[in-house]
mmCIF file of C-alpha atoms in Angstrom:
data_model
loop_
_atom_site.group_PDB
_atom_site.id
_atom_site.type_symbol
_atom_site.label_atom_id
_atom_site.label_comp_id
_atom_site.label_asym_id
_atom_site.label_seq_id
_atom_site.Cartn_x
_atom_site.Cartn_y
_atom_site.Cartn_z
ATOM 1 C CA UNK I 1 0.053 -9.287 -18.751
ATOM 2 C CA UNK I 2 1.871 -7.300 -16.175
ATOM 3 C CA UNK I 3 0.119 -6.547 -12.763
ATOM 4 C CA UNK I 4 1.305 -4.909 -9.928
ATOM 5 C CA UNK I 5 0.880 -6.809 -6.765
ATOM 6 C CA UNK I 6 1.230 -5.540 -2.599
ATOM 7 C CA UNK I 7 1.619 -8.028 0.177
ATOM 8 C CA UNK I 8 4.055 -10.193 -0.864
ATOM 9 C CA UNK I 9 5.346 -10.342 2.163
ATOM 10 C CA UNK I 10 2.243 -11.686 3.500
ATOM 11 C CA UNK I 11 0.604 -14.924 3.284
ATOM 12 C CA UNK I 12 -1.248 -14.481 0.714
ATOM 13 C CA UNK I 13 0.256 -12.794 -2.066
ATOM 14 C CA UNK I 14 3.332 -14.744 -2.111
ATOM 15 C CA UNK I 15 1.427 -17.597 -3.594
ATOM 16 C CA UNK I 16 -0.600 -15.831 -6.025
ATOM 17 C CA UNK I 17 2.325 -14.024 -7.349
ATOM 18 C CA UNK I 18 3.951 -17.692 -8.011
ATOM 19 C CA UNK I 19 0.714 -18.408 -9.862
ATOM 20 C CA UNK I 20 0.758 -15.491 -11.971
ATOM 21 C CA UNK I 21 4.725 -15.846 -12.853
ATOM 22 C CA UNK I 22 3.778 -19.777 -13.450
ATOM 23 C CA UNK I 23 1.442 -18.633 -15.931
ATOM 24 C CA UNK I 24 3.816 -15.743 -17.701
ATOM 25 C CA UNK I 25 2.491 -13.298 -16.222
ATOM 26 C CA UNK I 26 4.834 -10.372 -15.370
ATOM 27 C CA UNK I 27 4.831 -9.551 -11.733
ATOM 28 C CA UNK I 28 5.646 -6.336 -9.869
ATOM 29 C CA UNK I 29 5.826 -6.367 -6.418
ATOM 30 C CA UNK I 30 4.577 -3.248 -4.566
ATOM 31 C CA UNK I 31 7.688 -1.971 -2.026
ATOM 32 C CA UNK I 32 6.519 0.228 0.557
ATOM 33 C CA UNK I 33 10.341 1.432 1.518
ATOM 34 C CA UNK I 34 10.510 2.789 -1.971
ATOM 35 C CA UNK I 35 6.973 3.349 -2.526
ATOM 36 C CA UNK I 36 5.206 4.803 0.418
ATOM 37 C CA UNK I 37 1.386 3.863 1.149
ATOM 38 C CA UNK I 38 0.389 7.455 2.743
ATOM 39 C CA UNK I 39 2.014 9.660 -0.757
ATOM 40 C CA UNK I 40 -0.490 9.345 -3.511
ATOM 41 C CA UNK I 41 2.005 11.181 -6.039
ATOM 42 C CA UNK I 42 4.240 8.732 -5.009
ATOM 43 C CA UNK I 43 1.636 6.255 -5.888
ATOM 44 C CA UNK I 44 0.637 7.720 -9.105
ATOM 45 C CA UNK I 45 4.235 7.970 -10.320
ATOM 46 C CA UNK I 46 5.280 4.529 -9.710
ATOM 47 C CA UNK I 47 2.045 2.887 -11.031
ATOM 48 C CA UNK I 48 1.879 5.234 -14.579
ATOM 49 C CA UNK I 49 5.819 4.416 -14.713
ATOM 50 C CA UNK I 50 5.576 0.386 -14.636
ATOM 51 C CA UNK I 51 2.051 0.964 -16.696
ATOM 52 C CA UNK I 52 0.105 -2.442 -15.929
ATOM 53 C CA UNK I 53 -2.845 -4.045 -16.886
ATOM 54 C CA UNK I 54 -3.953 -5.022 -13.575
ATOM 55 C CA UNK I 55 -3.459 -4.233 -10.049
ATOM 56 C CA UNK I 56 -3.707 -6.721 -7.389
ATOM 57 C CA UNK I 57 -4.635 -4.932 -3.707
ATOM 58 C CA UNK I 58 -3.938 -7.989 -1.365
ATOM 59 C CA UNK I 59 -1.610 -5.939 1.457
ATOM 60 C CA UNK I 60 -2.812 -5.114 4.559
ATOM 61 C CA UNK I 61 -3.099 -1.554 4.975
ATOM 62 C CA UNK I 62 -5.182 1.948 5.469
ATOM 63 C CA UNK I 63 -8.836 2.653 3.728
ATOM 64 C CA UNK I 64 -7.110 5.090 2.613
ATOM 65 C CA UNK I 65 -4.050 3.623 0.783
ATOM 66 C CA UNK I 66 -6.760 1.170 -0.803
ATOM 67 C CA UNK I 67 -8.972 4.082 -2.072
ATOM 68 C CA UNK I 68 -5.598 5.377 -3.406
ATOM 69 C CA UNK I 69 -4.253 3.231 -6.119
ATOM 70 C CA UNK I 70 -8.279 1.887 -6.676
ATOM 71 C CA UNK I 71 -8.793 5.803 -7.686
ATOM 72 C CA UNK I 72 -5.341 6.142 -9.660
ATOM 73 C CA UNK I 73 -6.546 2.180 -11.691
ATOM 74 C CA UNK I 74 -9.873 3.724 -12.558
ATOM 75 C CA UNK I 75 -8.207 6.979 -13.925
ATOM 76 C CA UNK I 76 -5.572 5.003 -16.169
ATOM 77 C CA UNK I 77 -8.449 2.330 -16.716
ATOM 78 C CA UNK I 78 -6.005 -0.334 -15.348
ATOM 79 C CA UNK I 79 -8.014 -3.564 -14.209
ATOM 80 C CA UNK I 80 -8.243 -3.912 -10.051
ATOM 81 C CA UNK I 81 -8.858 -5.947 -7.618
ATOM 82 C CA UNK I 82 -9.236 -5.780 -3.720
ATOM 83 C CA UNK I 83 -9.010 -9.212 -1.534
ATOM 84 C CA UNK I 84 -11.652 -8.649 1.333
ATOM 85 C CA UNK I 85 -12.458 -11.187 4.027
ATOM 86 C CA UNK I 86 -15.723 -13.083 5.222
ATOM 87 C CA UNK I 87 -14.928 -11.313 8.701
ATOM 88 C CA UNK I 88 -17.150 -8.618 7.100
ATOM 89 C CA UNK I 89 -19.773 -11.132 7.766
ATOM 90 C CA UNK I 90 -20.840 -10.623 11.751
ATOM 91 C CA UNK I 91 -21.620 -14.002 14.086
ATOM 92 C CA UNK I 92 -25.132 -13.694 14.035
ATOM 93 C CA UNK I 93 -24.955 -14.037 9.941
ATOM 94 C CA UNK I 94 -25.640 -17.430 9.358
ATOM 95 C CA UNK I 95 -24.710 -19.185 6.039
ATOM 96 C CA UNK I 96 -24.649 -19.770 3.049
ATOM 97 C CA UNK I 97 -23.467 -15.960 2.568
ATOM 98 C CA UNK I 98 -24.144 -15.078 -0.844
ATOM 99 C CA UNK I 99 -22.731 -11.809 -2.214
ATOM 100 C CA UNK I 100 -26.044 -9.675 -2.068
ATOM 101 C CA UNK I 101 -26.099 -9.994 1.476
ATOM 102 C CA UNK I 102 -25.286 -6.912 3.268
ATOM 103 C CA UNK I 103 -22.545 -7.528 5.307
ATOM 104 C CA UNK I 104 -22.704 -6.589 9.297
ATOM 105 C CA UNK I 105 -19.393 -6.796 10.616
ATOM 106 C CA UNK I 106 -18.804 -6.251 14.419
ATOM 107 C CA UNK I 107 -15.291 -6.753 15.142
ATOM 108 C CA UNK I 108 -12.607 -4.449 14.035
ATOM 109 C CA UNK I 109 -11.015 -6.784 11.442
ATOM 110 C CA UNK I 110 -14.176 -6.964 10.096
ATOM 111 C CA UNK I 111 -15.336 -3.634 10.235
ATOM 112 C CA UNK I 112 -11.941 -2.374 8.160
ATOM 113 C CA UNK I 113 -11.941 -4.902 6.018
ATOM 114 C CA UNK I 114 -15.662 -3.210 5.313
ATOM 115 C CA UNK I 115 -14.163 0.104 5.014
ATOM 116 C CA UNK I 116 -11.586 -1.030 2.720
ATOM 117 C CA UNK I 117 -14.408 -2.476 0.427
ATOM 118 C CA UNK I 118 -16.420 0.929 0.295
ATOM 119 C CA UNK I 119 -13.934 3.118 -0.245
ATOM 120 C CA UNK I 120 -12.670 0.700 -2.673
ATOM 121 C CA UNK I 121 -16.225 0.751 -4.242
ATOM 122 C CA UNK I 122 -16.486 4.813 -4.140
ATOM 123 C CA UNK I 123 -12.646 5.275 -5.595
ATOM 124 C CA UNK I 124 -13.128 2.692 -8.654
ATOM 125 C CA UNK I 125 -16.909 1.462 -9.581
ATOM 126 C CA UNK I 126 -15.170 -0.847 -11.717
ATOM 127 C CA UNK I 127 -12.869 -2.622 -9.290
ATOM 128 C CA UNK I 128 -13.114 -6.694 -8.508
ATOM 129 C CA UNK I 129 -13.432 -7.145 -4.737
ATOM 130 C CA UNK I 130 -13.004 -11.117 -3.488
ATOM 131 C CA UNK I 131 -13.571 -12.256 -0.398
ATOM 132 C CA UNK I 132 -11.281 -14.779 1.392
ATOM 133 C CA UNK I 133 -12.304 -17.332 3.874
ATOM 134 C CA UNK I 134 -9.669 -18.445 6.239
ATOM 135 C CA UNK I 135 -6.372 -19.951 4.638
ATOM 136 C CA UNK I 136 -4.658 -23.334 4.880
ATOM 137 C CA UNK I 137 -1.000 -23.016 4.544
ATOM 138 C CA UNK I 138 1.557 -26.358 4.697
ATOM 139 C CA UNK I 139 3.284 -25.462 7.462
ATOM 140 C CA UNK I 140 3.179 -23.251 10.844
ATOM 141 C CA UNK I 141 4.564 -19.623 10.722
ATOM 142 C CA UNK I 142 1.760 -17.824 8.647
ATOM 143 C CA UNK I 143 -1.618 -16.465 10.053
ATOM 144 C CA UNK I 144 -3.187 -19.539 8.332
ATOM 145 C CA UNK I 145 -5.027 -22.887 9.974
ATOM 146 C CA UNK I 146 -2.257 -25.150 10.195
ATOM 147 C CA UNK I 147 -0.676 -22.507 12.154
ATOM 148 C CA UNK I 148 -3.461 -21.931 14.524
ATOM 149 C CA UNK I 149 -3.733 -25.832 15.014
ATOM 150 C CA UNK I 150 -0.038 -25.844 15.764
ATOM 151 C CA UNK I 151 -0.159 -23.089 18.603
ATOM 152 C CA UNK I 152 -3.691 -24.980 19.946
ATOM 153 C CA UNK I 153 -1.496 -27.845 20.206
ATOM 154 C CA UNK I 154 1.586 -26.570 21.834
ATOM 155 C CA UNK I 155 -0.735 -24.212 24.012
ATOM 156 C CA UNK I 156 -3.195 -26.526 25.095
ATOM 157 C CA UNK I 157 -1.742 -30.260 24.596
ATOM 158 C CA UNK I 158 -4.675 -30.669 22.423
ATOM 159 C CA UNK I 159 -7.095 -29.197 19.785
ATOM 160 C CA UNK I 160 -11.000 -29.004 20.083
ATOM 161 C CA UNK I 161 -12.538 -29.610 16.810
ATOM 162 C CA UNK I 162 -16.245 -28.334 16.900
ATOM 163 C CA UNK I 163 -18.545 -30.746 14.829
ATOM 164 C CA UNK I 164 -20.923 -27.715 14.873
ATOM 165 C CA UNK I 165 -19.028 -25.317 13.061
ATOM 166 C CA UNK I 166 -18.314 -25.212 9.106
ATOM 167 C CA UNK I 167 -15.621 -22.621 8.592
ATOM 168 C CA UNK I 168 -14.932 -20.388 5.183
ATOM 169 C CA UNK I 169 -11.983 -21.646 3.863
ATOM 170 C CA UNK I 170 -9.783 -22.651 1.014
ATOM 171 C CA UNK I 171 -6.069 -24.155 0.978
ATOM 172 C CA UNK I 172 -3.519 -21.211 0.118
ATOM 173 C CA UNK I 173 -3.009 -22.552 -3.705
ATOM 174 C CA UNK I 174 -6.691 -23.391 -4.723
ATOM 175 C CA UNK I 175 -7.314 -19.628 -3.595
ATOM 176 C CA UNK I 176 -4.292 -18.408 -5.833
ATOM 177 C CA UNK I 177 -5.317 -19.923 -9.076
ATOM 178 C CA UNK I 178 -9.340 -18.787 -8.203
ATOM 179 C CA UNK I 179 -7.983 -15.231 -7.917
ATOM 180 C CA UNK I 180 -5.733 -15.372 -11.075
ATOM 181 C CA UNK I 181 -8.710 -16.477 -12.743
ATOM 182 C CA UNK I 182 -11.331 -13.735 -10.856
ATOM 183 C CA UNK I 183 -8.420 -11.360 -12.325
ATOM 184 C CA UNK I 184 -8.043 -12.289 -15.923
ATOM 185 C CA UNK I 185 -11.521 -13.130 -16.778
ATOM 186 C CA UNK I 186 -14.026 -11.917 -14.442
ATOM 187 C CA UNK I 187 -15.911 -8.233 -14.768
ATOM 188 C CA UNK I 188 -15.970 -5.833 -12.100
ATOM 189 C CA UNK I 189 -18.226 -7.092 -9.227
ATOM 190 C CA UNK I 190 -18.189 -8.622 -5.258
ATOM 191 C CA UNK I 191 -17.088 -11.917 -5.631
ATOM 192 C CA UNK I 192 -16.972 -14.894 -2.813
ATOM 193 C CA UNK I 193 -14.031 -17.552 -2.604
ATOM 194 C CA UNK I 194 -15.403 -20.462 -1.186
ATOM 195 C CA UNK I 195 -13.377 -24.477 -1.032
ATOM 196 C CA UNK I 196 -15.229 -25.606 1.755
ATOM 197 C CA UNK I 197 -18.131 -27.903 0.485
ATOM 198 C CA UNK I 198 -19.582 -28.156 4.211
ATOM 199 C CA UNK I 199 -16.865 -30.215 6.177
ATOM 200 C CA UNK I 200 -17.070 -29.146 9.606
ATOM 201 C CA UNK I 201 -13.844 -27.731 11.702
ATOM 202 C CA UNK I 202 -13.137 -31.168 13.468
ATOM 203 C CA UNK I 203 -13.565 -32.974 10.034
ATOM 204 C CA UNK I 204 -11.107 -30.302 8.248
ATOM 205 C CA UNK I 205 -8.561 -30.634 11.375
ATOM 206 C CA UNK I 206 -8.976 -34.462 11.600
ATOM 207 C CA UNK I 207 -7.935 -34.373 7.206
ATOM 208 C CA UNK I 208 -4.660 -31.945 8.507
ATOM 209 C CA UNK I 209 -3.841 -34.060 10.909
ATOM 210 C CA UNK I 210 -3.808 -37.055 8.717
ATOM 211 C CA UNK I 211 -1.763 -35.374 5.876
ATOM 212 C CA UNK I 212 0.597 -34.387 8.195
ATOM 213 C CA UNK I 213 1.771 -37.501 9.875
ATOM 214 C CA UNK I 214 -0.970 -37.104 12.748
ATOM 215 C CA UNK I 215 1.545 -34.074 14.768
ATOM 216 C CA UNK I 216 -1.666 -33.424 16.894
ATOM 217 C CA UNK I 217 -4.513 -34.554 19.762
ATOM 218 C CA UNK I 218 -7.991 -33.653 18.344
ATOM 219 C CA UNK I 219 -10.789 -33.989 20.193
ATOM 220 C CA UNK I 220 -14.567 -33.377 19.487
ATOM 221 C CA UNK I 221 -15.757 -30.325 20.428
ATOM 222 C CA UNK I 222 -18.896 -28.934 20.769
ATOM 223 C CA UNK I 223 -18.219 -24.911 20.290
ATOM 224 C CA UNK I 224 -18.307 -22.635 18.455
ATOM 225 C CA UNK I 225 -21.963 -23.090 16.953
ATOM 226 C CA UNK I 226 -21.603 -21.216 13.782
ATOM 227 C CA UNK I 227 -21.875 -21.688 9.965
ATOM 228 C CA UNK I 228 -20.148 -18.753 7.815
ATOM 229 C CA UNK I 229 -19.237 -20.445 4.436
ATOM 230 C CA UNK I 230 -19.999 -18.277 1.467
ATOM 231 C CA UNK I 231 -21.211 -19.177 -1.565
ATOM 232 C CA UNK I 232 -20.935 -18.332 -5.161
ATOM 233 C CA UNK I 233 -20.790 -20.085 -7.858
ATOM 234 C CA UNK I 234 -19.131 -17.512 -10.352
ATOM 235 C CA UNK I 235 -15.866 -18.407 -8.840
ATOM 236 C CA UNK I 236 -14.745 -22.251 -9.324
ATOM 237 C CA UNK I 237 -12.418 -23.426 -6.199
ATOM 238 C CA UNK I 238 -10.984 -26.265 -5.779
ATOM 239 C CA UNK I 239 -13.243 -28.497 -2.358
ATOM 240 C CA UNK I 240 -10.649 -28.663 0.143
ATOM 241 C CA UNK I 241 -12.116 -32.544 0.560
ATOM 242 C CA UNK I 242 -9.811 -33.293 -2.417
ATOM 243 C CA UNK I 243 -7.018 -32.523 -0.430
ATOM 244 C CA UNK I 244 -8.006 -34.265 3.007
ATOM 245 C CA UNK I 245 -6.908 -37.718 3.446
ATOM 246 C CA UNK I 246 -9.953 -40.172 4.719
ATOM 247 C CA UNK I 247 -9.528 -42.183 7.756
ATOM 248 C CA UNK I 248 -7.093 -45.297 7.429
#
């Protein structure tokens, strides 16, 4: 199959493009210097030239770039799918979030990520869209968990795991090989990717720290109070438990 894929040069995308290629898929990566995000004939010329079977949204970028190449997929019939976020979820949204709940975002990631997923919706009725909890990387230098724990640490001198928050999340390749699946298999729909069984944030940074040589100070922590895992059980993910070390 050959798919067209934006934001590899993200977090992200990088990963599930190594999936896809590991898996013989053909791989096109989306390059905004030669293919501009703001010039849909620009957009229809390049995506009708390399003719795929799927498109792969994951980039950050405009509602309206999203609408875009959603609109241009549904014209050729070429399969798509959008990577949201559970920011669309707001703090006062307890979980288990299941995908029929309506979604009240009420920070400005969340609220575009929203956008996005309407005009997504409106542009191609037959598009995937797959929400993302937050990411767990390897190493610091992505906008993923280990790098957050890294600046906490050098910031701070120590990290404050709350054992009364569960984060949404999912380590970097259990979420590539979920979407590769969502995107070969799956019908059009709203989809949640979920590898957090209920482990709370001190539990999950505790496991880091132990699988990488113990670099950090956690501490117990009390805040934030907050639950936002999602739930859905169309979409297998590997528990990020089977990655986490137990204690010595």
């Amino acid at each position: 199959m050959k798919i067209i894929l934006t934001g590899m040069n993200g977090t992200v995308a990088p990963v599930v493009g190594q999936w896809l290629t590991d898996q013989k898929h053909v791989v096109i990566p989306w390059n905004r210097s030669v293919v501009p995000t703001d010039d849909e004939d620009a957009m229809r010329d390049f995506i009708r030239t390399v003719h795929p079977h799927a498109f792969l949204h994951i980039a950050t970028g405009s509602p309206d770039w999203a609408a875009a190449v959603a609109r241009i997929c549904a014209k050729h019939h070429i399969k798509f799918l959008f990577t949201s976020s559970v920011s669309v979820f707001s703090g006062s949204q307890a979980g288990p979030l299941t995908p029929n709940m309506e979604p009240d975002a009420n920070d400005e990631y969340g609220r575009y990520k929203l956008a996005c997923e309407h005009c997504v919706r409106a542009a191609c009725p037959e598009a995937i869209i797959v929400r993302l909890g937050w990411q767990i990387g390897s190493a610091p230098g992505s906008n993923t968990m280990i790098d957050y724990l890294h600046r906490a640490e050098t910031e701070q001198g120590r990290i404050e795991g709350s054992s009364r928050w569960r984060p949404s999340c999912s380590f970097l390749q259990d979420t590539a090989a979920s979407l590769g699946q969502v995107l070969l298999h799956q019908p059009a729909g709203l989809y949640h990717c979920e590898g957090n069984p209920g482990l709370t944030f001190h539990e999950i940074a505790t496991g880091l720290n132990r699988l990488l040589g113990n670099p950090w100070h956690i501490v117990p922590g009390e805040t934030p109070v907050y639950e936002n895992l999602m739930l859905d059980p169309r979409v297998p993910v590997r528990s990020i438990a089977s990655r986490l070390p137990g204690p010595a």
